[in-house]
PDB file of C-alpha atoms and ligand atoms in Angstrom:
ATOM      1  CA  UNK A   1     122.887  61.348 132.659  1.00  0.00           C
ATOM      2  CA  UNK A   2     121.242  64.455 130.484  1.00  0.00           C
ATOM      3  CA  UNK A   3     120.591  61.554 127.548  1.00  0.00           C
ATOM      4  CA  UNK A   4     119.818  58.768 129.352  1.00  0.00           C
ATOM      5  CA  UNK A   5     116.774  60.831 131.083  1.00  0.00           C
ATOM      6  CA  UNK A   6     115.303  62.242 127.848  1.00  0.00           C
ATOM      7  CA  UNK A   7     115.177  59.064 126.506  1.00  0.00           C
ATOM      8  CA  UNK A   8     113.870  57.193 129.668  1.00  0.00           C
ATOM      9  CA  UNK A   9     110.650  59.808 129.635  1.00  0.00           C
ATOM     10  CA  UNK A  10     110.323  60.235 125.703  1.00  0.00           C
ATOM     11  CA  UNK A  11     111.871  56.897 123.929  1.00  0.00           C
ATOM     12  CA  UNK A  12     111.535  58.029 120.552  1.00  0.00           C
ATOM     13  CA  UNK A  13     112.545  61.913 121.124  1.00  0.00           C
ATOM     14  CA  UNK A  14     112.293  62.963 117.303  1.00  0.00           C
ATOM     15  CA  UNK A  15     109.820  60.178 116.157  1.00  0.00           C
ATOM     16  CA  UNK A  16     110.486  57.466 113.438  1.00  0.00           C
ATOM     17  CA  UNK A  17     111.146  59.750 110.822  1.00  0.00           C
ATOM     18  CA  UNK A  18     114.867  59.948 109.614  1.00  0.00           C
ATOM     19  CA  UNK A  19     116.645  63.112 109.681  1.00  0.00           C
ATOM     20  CA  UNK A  20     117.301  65.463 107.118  1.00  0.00           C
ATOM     21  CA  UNK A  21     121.072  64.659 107.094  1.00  0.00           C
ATOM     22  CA  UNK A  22     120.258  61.071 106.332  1.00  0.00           C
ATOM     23  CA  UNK A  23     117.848  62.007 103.494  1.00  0.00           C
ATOM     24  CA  UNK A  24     120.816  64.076 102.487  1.00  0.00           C
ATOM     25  CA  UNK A  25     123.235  61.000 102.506  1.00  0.00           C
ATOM     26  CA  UNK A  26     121.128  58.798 100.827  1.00  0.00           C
ATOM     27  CA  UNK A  27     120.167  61.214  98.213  1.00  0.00           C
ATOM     28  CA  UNK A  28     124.056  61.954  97.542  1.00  0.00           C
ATOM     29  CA  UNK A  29     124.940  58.045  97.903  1.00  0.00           C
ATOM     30  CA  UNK A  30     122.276  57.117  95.229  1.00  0.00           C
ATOM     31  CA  UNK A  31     123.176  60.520  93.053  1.00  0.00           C
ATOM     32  CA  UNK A  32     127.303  59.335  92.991  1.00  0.00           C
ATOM     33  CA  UNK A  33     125.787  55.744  92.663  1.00  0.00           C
ATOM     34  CA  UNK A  34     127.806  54.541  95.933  1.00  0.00           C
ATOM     35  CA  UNK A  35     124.192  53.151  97.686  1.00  0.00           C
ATOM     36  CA  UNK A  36     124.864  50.257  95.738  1.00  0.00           C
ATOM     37  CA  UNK A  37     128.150  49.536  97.076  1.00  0.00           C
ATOM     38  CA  UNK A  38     129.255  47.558 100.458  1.00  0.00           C
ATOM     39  CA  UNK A  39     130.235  50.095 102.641  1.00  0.00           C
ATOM     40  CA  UNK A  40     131.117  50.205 106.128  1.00  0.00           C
ATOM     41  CA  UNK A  41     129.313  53.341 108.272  1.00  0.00           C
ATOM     42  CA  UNK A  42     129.543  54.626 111.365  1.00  0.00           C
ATOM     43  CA  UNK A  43     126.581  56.699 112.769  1.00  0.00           C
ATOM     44  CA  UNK A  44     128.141  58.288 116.301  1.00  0.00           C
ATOM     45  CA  UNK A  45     125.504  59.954 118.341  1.00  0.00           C
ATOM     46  CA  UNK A  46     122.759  57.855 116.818  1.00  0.00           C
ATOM     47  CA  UNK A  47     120.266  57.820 119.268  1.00  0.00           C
ATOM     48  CA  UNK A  48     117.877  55.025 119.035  1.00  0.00           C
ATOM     49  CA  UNK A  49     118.894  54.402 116.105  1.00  0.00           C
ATOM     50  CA  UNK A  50     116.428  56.221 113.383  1.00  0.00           C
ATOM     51  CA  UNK A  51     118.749  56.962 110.808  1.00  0.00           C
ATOM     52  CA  UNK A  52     120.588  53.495 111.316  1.00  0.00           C
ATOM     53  CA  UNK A  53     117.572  52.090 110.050  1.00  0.00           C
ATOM     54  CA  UNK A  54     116.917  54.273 106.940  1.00  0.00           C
ATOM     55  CA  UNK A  55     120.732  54.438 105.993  1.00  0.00           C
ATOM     56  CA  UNK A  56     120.455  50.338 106.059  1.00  0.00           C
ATOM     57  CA  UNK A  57     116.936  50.326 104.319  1.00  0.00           C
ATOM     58  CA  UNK A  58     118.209  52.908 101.317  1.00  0.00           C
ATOM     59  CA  UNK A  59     121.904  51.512 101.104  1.00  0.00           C
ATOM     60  CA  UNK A  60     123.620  48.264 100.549  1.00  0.00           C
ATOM     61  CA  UNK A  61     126.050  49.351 103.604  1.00  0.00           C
ATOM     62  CA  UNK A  62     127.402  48.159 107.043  1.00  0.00           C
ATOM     63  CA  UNK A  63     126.133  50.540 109.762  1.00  0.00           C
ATOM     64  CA  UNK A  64     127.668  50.740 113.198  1.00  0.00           C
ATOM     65  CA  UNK A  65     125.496  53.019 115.762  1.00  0.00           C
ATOM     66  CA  UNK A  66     127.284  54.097 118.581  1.00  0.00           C
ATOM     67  CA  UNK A  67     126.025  56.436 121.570  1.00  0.00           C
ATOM     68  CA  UNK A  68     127.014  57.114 124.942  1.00  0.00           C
ATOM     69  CA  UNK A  69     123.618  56.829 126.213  1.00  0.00           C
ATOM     70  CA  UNK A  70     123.027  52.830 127.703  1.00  0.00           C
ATOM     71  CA  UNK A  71     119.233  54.052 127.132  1.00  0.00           C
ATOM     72  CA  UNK A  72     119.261  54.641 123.457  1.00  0.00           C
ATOM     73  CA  UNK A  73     121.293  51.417 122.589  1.00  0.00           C
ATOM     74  CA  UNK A  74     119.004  49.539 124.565  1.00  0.00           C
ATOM     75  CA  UNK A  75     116.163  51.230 122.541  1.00  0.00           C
ATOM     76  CA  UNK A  76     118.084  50.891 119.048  1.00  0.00           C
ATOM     77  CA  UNK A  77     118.576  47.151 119.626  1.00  0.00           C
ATOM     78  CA  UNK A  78     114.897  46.765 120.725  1.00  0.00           C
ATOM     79  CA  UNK A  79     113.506  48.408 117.722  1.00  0.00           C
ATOM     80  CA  UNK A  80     116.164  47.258 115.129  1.00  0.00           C
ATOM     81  CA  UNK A  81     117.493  44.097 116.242  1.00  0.00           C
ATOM     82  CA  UNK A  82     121.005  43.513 114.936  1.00  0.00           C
ATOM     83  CA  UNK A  83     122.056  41.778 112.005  1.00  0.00           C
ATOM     84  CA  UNK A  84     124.814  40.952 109.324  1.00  0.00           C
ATOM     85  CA  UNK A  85     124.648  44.771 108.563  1.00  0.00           C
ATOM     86  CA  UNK A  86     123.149  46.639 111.538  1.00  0.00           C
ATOM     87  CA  UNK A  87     125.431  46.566 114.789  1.00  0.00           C
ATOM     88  CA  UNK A  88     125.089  48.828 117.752  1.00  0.00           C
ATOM     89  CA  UNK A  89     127.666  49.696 120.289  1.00  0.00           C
ATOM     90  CA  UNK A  90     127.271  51.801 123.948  1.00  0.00           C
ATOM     91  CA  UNK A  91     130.533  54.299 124.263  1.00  0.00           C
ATOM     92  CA  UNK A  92     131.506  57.465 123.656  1.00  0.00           C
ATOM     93  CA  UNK A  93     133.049  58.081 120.571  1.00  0.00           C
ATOM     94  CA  UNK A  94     136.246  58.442 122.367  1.00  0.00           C
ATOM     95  CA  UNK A  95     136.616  54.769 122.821  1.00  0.00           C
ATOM     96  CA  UNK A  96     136.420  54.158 119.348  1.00  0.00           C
ATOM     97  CA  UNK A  97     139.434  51.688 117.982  1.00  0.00           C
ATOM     98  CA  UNK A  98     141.394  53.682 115.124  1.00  0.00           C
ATOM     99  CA  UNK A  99     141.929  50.372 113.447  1.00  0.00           C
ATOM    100  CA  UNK A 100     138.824  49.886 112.413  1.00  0.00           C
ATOM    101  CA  UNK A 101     137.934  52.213 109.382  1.00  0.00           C
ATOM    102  CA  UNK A 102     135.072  53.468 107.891  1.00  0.00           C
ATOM    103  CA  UNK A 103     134.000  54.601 104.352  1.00  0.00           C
ATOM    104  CA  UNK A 104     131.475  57.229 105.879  1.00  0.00           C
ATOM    105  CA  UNK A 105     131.023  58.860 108.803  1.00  0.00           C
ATOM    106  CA  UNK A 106     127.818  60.097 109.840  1.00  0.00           C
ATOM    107  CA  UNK A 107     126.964  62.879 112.888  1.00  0.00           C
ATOM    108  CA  UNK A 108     123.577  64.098 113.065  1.00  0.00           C
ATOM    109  CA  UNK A 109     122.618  67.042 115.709  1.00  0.00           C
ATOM    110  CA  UNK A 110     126.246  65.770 117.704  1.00  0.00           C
ATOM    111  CA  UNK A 111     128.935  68.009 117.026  1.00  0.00           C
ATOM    112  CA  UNK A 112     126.902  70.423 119.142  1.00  0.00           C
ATOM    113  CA  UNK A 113     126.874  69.029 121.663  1.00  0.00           C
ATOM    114  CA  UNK A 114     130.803  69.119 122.246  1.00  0.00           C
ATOM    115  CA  UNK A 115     132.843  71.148 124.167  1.00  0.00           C
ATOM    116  CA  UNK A 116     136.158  72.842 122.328  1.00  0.00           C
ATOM    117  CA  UNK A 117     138.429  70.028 123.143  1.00  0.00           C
ATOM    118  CA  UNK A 118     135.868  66.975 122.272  1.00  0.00           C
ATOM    119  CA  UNK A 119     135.256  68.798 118.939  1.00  0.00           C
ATOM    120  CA  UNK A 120     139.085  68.694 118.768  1.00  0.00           C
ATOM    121  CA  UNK A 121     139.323  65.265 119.735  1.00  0.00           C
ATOM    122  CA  UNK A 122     136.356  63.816 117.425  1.00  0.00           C
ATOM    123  CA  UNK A 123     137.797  65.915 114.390  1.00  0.00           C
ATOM    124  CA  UNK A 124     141.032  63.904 115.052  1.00  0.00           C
ATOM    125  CA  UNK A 125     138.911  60.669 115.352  1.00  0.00           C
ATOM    126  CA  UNK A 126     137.364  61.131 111.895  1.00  0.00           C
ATOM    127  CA  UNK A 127     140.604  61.875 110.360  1.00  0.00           C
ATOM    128  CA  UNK A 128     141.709  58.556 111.988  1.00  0.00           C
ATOM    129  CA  UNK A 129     138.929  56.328 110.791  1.00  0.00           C
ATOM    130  CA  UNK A 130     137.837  57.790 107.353  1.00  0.00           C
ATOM    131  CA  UNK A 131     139.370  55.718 104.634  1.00  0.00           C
ATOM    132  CA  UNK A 132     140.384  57.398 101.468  1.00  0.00           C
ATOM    133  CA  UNK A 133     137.799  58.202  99.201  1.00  0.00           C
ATOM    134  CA  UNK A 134     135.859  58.570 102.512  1.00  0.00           C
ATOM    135  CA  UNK A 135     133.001  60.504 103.282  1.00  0.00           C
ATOM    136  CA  UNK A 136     131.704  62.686 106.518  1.00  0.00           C
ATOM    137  CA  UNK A 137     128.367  64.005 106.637  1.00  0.00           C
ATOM    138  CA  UNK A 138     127.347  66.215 109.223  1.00  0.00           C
ATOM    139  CA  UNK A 139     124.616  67.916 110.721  1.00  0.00           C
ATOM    140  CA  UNK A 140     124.690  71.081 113.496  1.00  0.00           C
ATOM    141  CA  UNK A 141     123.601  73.823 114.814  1.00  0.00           C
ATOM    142  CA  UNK A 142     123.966  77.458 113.151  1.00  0.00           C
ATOM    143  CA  UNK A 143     124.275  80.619 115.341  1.00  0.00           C
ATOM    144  CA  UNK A 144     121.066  81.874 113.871  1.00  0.00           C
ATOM    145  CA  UNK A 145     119.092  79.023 115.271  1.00  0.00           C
ATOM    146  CA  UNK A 146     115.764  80.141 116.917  1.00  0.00           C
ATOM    147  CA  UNK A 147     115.873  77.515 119.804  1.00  0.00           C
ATOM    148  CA  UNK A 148     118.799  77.840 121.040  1.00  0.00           C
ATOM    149  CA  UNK A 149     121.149  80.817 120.338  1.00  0.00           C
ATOM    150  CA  UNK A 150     121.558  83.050 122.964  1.00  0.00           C
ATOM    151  CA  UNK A 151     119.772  81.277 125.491  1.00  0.00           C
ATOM    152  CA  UNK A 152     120.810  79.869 128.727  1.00  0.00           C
ATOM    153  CA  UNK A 153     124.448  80.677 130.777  1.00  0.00           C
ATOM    154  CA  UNK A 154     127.147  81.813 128.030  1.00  0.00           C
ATOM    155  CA  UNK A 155     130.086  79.553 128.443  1.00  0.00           C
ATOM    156  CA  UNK A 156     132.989  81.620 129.441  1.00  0.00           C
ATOM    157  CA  UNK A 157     135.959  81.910 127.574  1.00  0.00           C
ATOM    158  CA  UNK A 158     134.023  80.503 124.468  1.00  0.00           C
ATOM    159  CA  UNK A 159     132.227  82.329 122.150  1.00  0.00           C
ATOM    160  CA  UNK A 160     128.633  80.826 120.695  1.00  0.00           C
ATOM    161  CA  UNK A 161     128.535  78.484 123.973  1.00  0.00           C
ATOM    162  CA  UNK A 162     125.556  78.222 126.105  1.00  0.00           C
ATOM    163  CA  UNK A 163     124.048  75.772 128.942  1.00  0.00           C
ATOM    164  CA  UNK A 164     120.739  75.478 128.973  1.00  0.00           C
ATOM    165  CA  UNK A 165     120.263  71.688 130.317  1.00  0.00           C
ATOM    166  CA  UNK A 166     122.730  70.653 128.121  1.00  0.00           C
ATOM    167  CA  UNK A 167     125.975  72.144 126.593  1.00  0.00           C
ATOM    168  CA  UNK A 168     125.619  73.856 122.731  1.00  0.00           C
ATOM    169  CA  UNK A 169     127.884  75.377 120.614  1.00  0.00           C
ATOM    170  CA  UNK A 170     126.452  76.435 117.941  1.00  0.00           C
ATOM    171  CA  UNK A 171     128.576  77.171 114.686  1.00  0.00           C
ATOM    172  CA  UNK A 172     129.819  80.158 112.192  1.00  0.00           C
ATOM    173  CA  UNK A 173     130.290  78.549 108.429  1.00  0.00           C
ATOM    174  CA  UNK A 174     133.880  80.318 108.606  1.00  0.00           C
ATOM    175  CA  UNK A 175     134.419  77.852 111.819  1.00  0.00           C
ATOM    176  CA  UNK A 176     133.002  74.699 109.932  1.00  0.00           C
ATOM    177  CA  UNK A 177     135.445  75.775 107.284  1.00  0.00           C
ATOM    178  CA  UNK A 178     138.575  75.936 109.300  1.00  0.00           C
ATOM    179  CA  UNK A 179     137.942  73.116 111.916  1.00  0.00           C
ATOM    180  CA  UNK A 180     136.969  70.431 108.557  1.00  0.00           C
ATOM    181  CA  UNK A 181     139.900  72.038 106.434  1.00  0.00           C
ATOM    182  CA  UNK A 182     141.692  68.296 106.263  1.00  0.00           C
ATOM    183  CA  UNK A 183     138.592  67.456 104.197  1.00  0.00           C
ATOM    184  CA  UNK A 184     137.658  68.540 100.759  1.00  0.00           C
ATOM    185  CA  UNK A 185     133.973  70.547 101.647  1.00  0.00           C
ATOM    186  CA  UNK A 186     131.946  69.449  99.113  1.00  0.00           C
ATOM    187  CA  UNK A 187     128.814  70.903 100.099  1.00  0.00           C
ATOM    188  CA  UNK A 188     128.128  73.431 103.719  1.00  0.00           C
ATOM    189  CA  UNK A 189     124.644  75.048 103.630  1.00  0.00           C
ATOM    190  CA  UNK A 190     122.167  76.260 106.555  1.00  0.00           C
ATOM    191  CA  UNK A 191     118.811  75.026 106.400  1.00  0.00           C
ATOM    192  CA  UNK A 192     115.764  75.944 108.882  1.00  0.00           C
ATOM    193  CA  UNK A 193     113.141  73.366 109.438  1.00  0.00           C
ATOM    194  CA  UNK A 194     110.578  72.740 111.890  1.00  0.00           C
ATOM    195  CA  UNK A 195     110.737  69.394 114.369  1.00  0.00           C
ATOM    196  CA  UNK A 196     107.976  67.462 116.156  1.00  0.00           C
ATOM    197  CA  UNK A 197     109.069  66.215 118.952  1.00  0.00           C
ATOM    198  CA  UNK A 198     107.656  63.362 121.241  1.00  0.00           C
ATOM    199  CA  UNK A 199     106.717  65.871 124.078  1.00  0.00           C
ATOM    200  CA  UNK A 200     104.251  67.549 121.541  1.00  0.00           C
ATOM    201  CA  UNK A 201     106.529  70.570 120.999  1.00  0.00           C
ATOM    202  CA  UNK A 202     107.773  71.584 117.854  1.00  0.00           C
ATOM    203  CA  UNK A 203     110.985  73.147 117.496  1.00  0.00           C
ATOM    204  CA  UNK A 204     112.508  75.598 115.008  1.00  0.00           C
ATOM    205  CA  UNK A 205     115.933  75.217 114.050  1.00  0.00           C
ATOM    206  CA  UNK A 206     118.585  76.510 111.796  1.00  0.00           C
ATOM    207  CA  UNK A 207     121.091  73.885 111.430  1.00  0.00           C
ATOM    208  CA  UNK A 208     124.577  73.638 108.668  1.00  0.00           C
ATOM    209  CA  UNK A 209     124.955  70.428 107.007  1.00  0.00           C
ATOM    210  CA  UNK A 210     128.124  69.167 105.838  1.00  0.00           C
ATOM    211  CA  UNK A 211     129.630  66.637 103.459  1.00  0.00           C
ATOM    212  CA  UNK A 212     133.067  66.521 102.843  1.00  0.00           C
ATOM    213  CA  UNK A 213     135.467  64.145 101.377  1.00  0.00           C
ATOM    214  CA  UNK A 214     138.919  62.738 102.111  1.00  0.00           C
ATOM    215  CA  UNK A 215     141.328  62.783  98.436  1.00  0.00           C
ATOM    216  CA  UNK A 216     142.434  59.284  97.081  1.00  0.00           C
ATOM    217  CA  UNK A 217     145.679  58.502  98.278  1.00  0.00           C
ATOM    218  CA  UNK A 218     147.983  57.715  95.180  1.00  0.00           C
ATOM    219  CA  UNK A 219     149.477  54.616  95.241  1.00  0.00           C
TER     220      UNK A 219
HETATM  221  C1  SAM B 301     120.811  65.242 119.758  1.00  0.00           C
HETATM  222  S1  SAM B 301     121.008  63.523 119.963  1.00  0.00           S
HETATM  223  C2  SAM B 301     120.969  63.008 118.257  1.00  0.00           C
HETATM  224  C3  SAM B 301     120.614  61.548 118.084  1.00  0.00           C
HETATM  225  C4  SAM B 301     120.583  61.021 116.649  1.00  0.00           C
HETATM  226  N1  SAM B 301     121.783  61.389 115.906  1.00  0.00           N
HETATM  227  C5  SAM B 301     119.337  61.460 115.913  1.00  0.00           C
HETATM  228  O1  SAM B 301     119.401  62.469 115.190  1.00  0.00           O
HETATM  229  O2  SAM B 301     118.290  60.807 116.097  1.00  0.00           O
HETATM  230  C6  SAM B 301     122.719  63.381 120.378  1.00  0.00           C
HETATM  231  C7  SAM B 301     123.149  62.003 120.836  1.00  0.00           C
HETATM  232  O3  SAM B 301     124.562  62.030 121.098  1.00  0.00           O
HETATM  233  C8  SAM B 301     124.842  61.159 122.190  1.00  0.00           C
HETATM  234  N2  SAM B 301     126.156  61.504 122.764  1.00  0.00           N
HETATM  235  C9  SAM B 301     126.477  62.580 123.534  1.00  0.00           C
HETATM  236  N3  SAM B 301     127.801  62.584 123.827  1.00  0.00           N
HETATM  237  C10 SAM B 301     128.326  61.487 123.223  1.00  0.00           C
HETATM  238  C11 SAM B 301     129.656  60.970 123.119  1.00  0.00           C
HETATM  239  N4  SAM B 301     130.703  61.559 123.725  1.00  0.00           N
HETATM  240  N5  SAM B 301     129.855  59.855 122.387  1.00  0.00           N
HETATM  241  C12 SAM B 301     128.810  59.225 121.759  1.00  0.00           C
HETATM  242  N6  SAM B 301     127.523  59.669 121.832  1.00  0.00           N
HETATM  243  C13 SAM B 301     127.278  60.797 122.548  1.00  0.00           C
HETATM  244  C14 SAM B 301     123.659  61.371 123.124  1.00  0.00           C
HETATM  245  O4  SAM B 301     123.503  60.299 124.022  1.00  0.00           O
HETATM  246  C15 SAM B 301     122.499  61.528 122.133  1.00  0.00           C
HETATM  247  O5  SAM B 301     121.857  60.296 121.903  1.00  0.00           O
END
């Protein structure tokens, strides 16, 4: 498995550091003063667990971790051993229950990585799980980024799809806008940065971030 191999050779792929979607979520949590408040997150896609630990250092929340990749649990669990607020889980987010229900939802450098109908079936997932007054903040890649648009085998039949080890789709803001229309977009902006990676490359990326909001449901 793709995953499982990058993290077998590189453990920590993207270092210690958090990413910038989970400075992001902090920084909004503490600005709308909900970092002080006991809420349950989940984190899908989330590795070995960086931003588990920084959302749980910098909140007063739950955090769930969950990630295909056996690898990158068993590296989460070894480097952030579970506790009353840190929990990590091996599956795809598929198998998630839709009875259990979540106050955030977190996806950092994932929704790339899915083809049309996963992105279909995770959007109908979050929509599931996100509680009112819920919150999804996402990370992924723009068409403009450096790295990785235009390279490798076009996908056919879908447009700003490549294979180049992995699948990518990289995103248009208008398609962000349509495929998270069941959410109130409260903030979608591209940002470029530069990332070290444990291989001693650095890569440049353009990447959207997202945070969007589901309404209160009157009672
Ligand atoms: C680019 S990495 C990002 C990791 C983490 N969010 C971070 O920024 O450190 C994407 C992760 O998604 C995981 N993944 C891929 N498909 C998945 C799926 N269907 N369900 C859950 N996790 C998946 C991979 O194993 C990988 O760890």
């Amino acid at each position: 498995m793709y995953w499982d191999n990058q993290y077998q050779h590189n453990e920590r792929l993207w270092g210690e550091t958090p990413s910038r979607l989970a400075l992001v979520a902090v920084e909004y949590l503490q600005k709308h003063g909900l970092a002080e408040k006991m809420l349950n997150v989940l984190d899908i896609g989330c590795g070995y667990g960086r931003d588990v630990l920084y959302l749980t250092e910098h909140t007063r929340g739950k955090i769930l971790g969950v990630d295909i990749s056996e690898k990158a649990i068993t590296l989460a669990k070894k480097s952030y051993p579970e506790n009353s607020r840190i929990k990590f889980r091996c599956c795809g987010f598929a198998e998630l229950e839709e009875n259990n229900k979540y106050d955030i939802v977190f996806l950092s450098n994932f929704y790339q990585l899915l083809k049309k109908d996963e992105r279909i079936e995770l959007r109908r997932k979050i929509e599931k799980v996100l509680k009112p007054n819920g919150l999804l903040f996402l990370s992924t890649l723009s068409t403009r980024d450096p790295e990785h648009s235009e390279k490798g085998t076009p996908v056919s039949g879908e447009i700003n799809s490549f294979v180049d080890n992995v699948y990518l789709h990289l995103c248009e803001r208008s398609e962000l806008e349509e495929d998270f229309s069941f959410l109130r977009i409260e903030e979608l902006y591209k940002y470029e940065y530069f990332e070290s990676r444990a291989t001693g490359e650095t890569h440049h990326h353009i990447s959207w971030i997202l945070v969007g909001g589901t309404d209160t449901v009157s009672a």
